[in-house]
CSV table of C-alpha atoms in Angstrom, one decimal:
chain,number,residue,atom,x,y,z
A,180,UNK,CA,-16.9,21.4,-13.5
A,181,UNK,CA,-20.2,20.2,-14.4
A,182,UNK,CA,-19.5,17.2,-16.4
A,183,UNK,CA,-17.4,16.1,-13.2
A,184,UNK,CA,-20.1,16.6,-10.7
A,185,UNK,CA,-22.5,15.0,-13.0
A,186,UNK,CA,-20.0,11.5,-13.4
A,187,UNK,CA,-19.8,12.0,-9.7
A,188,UNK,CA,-23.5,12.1,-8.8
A,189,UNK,CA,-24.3,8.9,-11.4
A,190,UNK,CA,-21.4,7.1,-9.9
A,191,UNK,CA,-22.9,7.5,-6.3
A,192,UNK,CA,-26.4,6.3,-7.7
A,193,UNK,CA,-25.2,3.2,-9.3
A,194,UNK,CA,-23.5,2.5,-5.9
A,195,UNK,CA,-26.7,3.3,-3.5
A,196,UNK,CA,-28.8,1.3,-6.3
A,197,UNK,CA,-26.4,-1.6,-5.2
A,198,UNK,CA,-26.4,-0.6,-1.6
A,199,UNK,CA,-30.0,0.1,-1.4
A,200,UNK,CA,-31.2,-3.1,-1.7
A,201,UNK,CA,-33.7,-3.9,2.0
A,202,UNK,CA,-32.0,-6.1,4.6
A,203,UNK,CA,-33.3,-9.0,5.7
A,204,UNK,CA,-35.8,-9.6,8.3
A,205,UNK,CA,-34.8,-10.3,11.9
A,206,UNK,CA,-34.1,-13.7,12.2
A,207,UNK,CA,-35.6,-15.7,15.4
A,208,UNK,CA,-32.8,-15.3,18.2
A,209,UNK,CA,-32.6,-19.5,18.4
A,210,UNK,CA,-32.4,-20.0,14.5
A,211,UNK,CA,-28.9,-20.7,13.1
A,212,UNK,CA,-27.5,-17.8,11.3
A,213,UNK,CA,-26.0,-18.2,7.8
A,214,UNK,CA,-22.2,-17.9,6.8
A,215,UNK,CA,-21.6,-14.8,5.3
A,216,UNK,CA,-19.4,-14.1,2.4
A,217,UNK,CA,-17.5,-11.0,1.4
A,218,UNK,CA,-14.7,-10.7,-1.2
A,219,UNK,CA,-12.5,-8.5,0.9
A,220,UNK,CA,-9.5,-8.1,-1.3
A,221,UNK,CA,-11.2,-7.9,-4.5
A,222,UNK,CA,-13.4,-5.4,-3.0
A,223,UNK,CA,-10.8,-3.0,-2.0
A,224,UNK,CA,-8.2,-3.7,-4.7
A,225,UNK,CA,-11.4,-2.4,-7.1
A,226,UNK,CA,-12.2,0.3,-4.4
A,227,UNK,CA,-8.6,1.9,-4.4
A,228,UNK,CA,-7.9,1.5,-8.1
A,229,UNK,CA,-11.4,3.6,-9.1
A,230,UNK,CA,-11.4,6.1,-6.6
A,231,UNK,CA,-7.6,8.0,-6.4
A,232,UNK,CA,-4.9,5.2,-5.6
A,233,UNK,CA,-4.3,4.9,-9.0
A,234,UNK,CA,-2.9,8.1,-9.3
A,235,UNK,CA,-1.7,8.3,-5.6
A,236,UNK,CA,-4.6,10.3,-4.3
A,237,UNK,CA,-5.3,9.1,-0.9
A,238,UNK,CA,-6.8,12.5,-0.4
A,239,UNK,CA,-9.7,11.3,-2.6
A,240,UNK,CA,-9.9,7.7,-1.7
A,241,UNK,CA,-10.4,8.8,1.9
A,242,UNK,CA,-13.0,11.3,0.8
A,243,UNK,CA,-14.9,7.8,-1.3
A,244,UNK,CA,-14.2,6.0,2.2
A,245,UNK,CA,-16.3,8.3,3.9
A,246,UNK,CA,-19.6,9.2,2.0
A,247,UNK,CA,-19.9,4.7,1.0
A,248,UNK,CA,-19.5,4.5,5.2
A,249,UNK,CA,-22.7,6.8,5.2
A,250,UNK,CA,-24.5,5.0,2.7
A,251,UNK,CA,-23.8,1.4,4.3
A,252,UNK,CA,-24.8,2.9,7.7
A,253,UNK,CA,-27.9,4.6,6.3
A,254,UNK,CA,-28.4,1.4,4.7
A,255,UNK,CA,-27.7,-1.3,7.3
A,256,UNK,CA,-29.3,0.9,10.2
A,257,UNK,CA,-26.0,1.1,12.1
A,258,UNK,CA,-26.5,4.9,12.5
A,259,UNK,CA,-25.7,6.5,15.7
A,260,UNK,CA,-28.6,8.6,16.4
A,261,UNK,CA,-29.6,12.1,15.2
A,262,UNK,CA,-28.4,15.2,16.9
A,263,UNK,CA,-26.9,12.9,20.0
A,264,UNK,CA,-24.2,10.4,19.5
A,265,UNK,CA,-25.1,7.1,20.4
A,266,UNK,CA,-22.3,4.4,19.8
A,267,UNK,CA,-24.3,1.4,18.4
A,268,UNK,CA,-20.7,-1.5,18.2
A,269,UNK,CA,-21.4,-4.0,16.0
A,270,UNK,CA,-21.8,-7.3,17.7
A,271,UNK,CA,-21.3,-11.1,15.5
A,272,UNK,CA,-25.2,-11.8,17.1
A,273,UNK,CA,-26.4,-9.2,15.1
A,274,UNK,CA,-24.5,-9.0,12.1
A,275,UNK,CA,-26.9,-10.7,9.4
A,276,UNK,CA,-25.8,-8.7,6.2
A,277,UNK,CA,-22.5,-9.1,4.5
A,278,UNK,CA,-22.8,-5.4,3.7
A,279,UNK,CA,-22.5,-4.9,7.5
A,280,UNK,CA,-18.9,-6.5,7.1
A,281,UNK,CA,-18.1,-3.6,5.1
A,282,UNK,CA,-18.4,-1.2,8.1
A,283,UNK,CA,-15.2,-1.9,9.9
A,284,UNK,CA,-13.6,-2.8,6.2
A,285,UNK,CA,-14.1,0.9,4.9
A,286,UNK,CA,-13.4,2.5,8.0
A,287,UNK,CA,-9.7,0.6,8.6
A,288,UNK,CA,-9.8,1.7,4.6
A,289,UNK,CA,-10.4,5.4,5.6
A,290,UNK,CA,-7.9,5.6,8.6
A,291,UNK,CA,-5.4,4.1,6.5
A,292,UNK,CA,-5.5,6.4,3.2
A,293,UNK,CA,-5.5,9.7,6.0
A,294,UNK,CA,-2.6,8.0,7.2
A,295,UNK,CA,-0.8,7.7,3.7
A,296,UNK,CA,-2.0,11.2,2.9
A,297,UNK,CA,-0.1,12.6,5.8
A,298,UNK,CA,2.9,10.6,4.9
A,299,UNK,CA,2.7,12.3,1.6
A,300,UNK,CA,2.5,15.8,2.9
A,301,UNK,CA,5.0,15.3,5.4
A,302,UNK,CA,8.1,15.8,3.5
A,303,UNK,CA,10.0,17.7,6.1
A,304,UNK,CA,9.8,14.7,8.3
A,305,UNK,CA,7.8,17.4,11.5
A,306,UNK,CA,7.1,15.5,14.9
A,307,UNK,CA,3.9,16.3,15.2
A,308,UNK,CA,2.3,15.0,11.5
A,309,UNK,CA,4.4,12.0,12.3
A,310,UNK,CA,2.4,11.3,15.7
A,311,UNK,CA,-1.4,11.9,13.8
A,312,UNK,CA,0.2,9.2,11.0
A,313,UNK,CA,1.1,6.6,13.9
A,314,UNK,CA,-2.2,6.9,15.6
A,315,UNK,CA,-4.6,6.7,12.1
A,316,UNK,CA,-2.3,3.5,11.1
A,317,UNK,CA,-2.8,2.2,14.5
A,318,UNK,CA,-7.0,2.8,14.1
A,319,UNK,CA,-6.7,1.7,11.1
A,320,UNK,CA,-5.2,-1.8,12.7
A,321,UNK,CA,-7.9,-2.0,15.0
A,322,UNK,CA,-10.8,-1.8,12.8
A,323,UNK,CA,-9.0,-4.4,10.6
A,324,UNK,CA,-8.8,-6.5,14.0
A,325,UNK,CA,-12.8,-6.0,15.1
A,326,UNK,CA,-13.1,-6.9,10.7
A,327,UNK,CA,-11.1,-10.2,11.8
A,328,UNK,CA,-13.3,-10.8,14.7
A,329,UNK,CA,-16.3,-11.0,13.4
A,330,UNK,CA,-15.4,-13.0,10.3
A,331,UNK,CA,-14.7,-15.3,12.2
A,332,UNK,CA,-17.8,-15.7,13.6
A,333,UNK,CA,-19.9,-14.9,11.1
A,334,UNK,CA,-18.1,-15.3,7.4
A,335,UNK,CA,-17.2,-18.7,5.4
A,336,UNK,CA,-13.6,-20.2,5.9
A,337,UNK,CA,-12.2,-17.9,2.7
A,338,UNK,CA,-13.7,-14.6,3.6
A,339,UNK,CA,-12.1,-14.9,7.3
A,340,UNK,CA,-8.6,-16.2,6.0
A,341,UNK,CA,-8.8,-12.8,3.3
A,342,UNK,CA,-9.7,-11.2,6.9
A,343,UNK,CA,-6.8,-12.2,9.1
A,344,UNK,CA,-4.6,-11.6,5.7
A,345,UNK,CA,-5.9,-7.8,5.5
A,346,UNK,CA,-5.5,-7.8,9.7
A,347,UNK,CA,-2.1,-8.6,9.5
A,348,UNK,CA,-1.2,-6.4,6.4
A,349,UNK,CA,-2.5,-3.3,8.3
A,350,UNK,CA,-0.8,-4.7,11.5
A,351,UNK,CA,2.6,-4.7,9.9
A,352,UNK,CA,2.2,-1.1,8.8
A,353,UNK,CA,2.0,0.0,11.7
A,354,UNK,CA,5.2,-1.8,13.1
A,355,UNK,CA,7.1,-0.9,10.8
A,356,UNK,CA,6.4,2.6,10.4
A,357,UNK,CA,7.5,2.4,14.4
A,358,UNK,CA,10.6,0.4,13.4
A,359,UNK,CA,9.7,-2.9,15.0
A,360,UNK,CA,10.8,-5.3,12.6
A,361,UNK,CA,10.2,-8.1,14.3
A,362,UNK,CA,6.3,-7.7,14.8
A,363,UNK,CA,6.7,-6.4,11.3
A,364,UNK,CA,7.8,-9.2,9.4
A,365,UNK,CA,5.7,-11.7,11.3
A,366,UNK,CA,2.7,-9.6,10.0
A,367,UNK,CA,4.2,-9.4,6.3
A,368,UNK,CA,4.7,-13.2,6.2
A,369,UNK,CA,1.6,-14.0,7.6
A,370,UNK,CA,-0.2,-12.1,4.7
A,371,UNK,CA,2.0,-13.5,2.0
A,372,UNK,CA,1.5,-17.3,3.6
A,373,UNK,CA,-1.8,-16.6,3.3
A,374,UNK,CA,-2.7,-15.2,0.3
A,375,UNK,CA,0.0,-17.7,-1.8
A,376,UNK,CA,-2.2,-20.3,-0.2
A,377,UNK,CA,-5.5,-18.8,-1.3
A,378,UNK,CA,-3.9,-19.1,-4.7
A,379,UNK,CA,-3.2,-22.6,-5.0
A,380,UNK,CA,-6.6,-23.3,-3.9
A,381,UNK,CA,-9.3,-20.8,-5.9
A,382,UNK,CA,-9.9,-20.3,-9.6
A,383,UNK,CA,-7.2,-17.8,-11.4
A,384,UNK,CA,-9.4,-14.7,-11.6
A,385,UNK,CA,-8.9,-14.6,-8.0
A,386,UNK,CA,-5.5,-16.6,-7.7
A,387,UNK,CA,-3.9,-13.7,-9.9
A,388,UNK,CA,-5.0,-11.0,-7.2
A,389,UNK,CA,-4.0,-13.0,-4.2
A,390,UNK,CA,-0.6,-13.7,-6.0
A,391,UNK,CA,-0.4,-9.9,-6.6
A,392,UNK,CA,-1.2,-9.2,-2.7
A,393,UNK,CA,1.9,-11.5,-2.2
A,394,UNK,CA,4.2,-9.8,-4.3
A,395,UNK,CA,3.2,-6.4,-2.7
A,396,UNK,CA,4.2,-7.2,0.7
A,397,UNK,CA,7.5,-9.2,-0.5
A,398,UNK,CA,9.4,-6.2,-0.4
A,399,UNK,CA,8.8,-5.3,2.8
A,400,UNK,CA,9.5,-9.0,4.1
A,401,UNK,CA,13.0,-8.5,2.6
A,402,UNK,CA,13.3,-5.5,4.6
A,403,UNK,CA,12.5,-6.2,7.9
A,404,UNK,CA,14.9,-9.1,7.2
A,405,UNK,CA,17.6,-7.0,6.6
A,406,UNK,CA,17.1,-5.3,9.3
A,407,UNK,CA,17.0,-7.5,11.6
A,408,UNK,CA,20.3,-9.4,10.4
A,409,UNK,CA,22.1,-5.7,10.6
A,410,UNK,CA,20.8,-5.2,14.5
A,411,UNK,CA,21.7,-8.7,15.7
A,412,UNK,CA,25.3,-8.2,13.9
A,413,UNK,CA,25.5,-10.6,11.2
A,414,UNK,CA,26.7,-9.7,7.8
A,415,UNK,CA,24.5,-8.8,4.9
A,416,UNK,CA,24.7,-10.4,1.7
A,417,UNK,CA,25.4,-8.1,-1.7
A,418,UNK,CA,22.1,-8.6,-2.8
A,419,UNK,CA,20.1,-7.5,0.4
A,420,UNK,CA,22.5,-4.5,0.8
A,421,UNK,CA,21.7,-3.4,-2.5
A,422,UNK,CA,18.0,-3.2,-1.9
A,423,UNK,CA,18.3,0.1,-0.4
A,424,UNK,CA,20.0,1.8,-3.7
A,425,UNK,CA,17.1,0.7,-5.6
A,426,UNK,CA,14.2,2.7,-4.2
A,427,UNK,CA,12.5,3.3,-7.2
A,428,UNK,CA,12.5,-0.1,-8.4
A,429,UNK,CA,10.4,-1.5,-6.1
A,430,UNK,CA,7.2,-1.0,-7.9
A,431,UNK,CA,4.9,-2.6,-5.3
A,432,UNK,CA,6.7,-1.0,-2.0
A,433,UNK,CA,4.4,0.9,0.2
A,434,UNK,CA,5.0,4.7,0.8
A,435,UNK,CA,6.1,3.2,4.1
A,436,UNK,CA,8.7,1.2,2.9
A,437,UNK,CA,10.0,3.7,0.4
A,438,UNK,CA,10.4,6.5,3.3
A,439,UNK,CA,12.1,3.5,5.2
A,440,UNK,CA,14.5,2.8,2.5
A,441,UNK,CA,15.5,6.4,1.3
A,442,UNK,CA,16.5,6.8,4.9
A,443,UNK,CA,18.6,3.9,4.7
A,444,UNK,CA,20.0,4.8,2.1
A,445,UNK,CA,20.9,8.2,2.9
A,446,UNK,CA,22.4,6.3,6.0
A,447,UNK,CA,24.7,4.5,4.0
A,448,UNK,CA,25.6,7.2,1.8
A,449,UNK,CA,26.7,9.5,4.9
A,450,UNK,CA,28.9,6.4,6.3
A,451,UNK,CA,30.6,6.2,3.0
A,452,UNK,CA,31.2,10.0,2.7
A,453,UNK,CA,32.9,9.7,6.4
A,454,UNK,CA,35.5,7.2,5.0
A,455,UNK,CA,36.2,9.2,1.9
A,456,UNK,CA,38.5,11.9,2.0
A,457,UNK,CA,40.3,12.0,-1.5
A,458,UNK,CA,39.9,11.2,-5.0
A,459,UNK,CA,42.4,10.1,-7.8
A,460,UNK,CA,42.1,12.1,-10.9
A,461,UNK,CA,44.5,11.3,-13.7
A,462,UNK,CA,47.3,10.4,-11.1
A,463,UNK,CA,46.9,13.8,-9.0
A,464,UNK,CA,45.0,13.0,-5.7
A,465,UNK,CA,42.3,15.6,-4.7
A,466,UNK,CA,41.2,16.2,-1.3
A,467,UNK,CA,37.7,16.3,-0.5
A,468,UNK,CA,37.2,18.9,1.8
A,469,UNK,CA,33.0,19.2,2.7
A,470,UNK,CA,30.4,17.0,3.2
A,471,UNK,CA,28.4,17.9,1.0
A,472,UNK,CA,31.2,17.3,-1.8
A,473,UNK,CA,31.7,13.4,-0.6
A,474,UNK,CA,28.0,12.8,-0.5
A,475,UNK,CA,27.4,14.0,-4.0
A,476,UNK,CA,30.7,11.9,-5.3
A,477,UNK,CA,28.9,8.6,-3.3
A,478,UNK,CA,26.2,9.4,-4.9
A,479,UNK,CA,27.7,9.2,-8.3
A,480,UNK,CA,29.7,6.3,-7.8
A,481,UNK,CA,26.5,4.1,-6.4
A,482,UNK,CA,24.7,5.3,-9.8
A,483,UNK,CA,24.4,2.7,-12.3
A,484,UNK,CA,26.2,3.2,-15.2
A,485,UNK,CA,23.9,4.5,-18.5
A,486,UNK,CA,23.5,1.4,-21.6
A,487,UNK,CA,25.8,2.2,-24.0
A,488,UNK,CA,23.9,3.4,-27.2
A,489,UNK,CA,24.9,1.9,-30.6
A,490,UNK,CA,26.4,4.2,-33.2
A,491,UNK,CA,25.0,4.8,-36.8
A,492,UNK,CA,27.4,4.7,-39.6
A,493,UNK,CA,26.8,7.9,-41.6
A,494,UNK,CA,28.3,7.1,-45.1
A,495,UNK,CA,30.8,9.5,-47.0
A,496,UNK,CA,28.2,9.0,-50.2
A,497,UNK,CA,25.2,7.9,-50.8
A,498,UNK,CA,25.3,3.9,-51.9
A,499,UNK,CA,25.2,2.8,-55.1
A,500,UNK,CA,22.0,1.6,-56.8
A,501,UNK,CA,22.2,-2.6,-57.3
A,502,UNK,CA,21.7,-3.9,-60.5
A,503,UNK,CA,24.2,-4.6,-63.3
A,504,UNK,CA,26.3,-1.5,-64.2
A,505,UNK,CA,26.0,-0.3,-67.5
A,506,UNK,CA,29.5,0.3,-69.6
């Protein structure tokens, strides 16, 4: 519609008169370049929450990703040529713009929301979407390691701890998307450590969004626990066993971890379904005969129970008026 396209082309000019702004001039090769500084997590928690995540559209985010990457390019000079390709890798000597941080940010940012998008689309679980997911996570990884690199280089001390917190957050997607949940959790922790860390320390603006970073990958922690306690054989508590029945609690799970954990429990489900073959029914004991049957009865059983509403007293008549009665 019009009025869309119109939002749309006043958005993009408030963003390019931001962007816009000249670069520097070259420095002298034997002067000391100065720390950058980039709010990394602020930038994309605003980034994803304008543009599509909100709602869940990674199809739009992705599509944002890709038209600020050709203004920051257009901006910064880090084009590739006209006509020819000509691959210009950016280098910590000649990064000398914090805007030039945001190259590999918004491209780990793009490969990452294709990679959610397919995960959306791919409900029947096909081979071949499954493959393009692993390898956008895994580019998406690797721009978030070149981001790493060069912060720390070039960036101040909080800028490249956000950097190795982000690194490690897109790092962990991809293991466990591939079921390492080893790798996994190491990457997970690493994030939380980090950002509970850059909470103690920085005013509560930002304290409040690193705390909610933290909480975000906490579910997946607990996860890649339990995993790893049901591989090496040990037993699993009640409370980590339940985290599987309650997908759709966990409010800041990843669609990663939510695929993960309906699998699981559809896993548990089936196992419990082998072992029941009858039910008790007023004293009379009903075979269950199908599959299908004992699934939906496990399902049932593992639902939680509704709150019991409170009943309303209807009176017989209508009450009486207070006062004093007359004779």
């Amino acid at each position: 519609p019009p009025r869309s396209r119109t939002r749309i082309r006043v958005r993009a000019m408030a963003e390019d008169q931001e962007e816009d702004a000249p670069m520097q001039d070259a420095q002298d090769p034997e002067e000391e370049l100065p720390e950058l500084s980039l709010d990394i997590i602020d930038l994309i928690k605003t980034a994803q929450a304008q543009h599509g995540l909100r709602h869940g559209d990674y199809g739009r985010y992705r599509s944002y990703c890709s038209r600020r990457l050709h203004r920051l390019r257009r901006v910064t000079g880090c084009t590739h040529g006209k006509g020819r390709y000509v691959k210009r890798p950016l280098e910590p000597e000649s990064v000398r713009d914090a805007r030039q941080l945001m190259l590999p940010l918004f491209c780990a940012e793009r490969a990452w929301a294709f990679a959610m998008q397919l995960k959306r689309e791919n409900t029947q679980q096909e081979a071949r979407p499954h493959y393009h997911l692993l390898a956008r996570l895994a580019k998406a990884a690797e721009w978030s390691a070149k981001l790493a690199a060069l912060c720390a280089e070039r960036a101040d001390q909080r800028t490249d701890l956000e950097a190795k917190a982000y690194s490690a957050f897109m790092h962990g997607n991809v293991a466990l998307e591939r079921e390492n949940w080893a790798p996994a959790l190491a990457s997970f922790k690493s994030t939380a450590t980090i950002c509970t860390e850059l909470a103690r320390v920085t005013m509560a603006e930002q304290a409040a969004l690193y705390k909610q970073v933290a909480a975000e990958v906490e579910p997946s922690i607990r996860f890649c626990s339990y995993n790893l306690r049901r591989l090496g054989g040990e037993e699993v508590s009640d409370e980590t066993d339940a985290m599987g029945d309650d997908v759709d609690g966990l409010a800041g799970a990843s669609d990663i971890l939510r695929s993960k954990l309906e699998q699981v429990l559809a896993e548990t489900r089936a196992k419990q379904a082998e072992s029941l073959t009858e039910v008790v029914v007023l004293g009379e004991r009903i075979p269950l005969r199908t599959d299908k049957t004992r699934l939906g009865y496990s399902a049932v059983q593992q639902a939680p129970a509704p709150a019991p509403q409170p009943r309303r007293k209807c009176p017989s008549h209508p009450p009486e008026p207070r006062g004093r009665r007359l004779p």
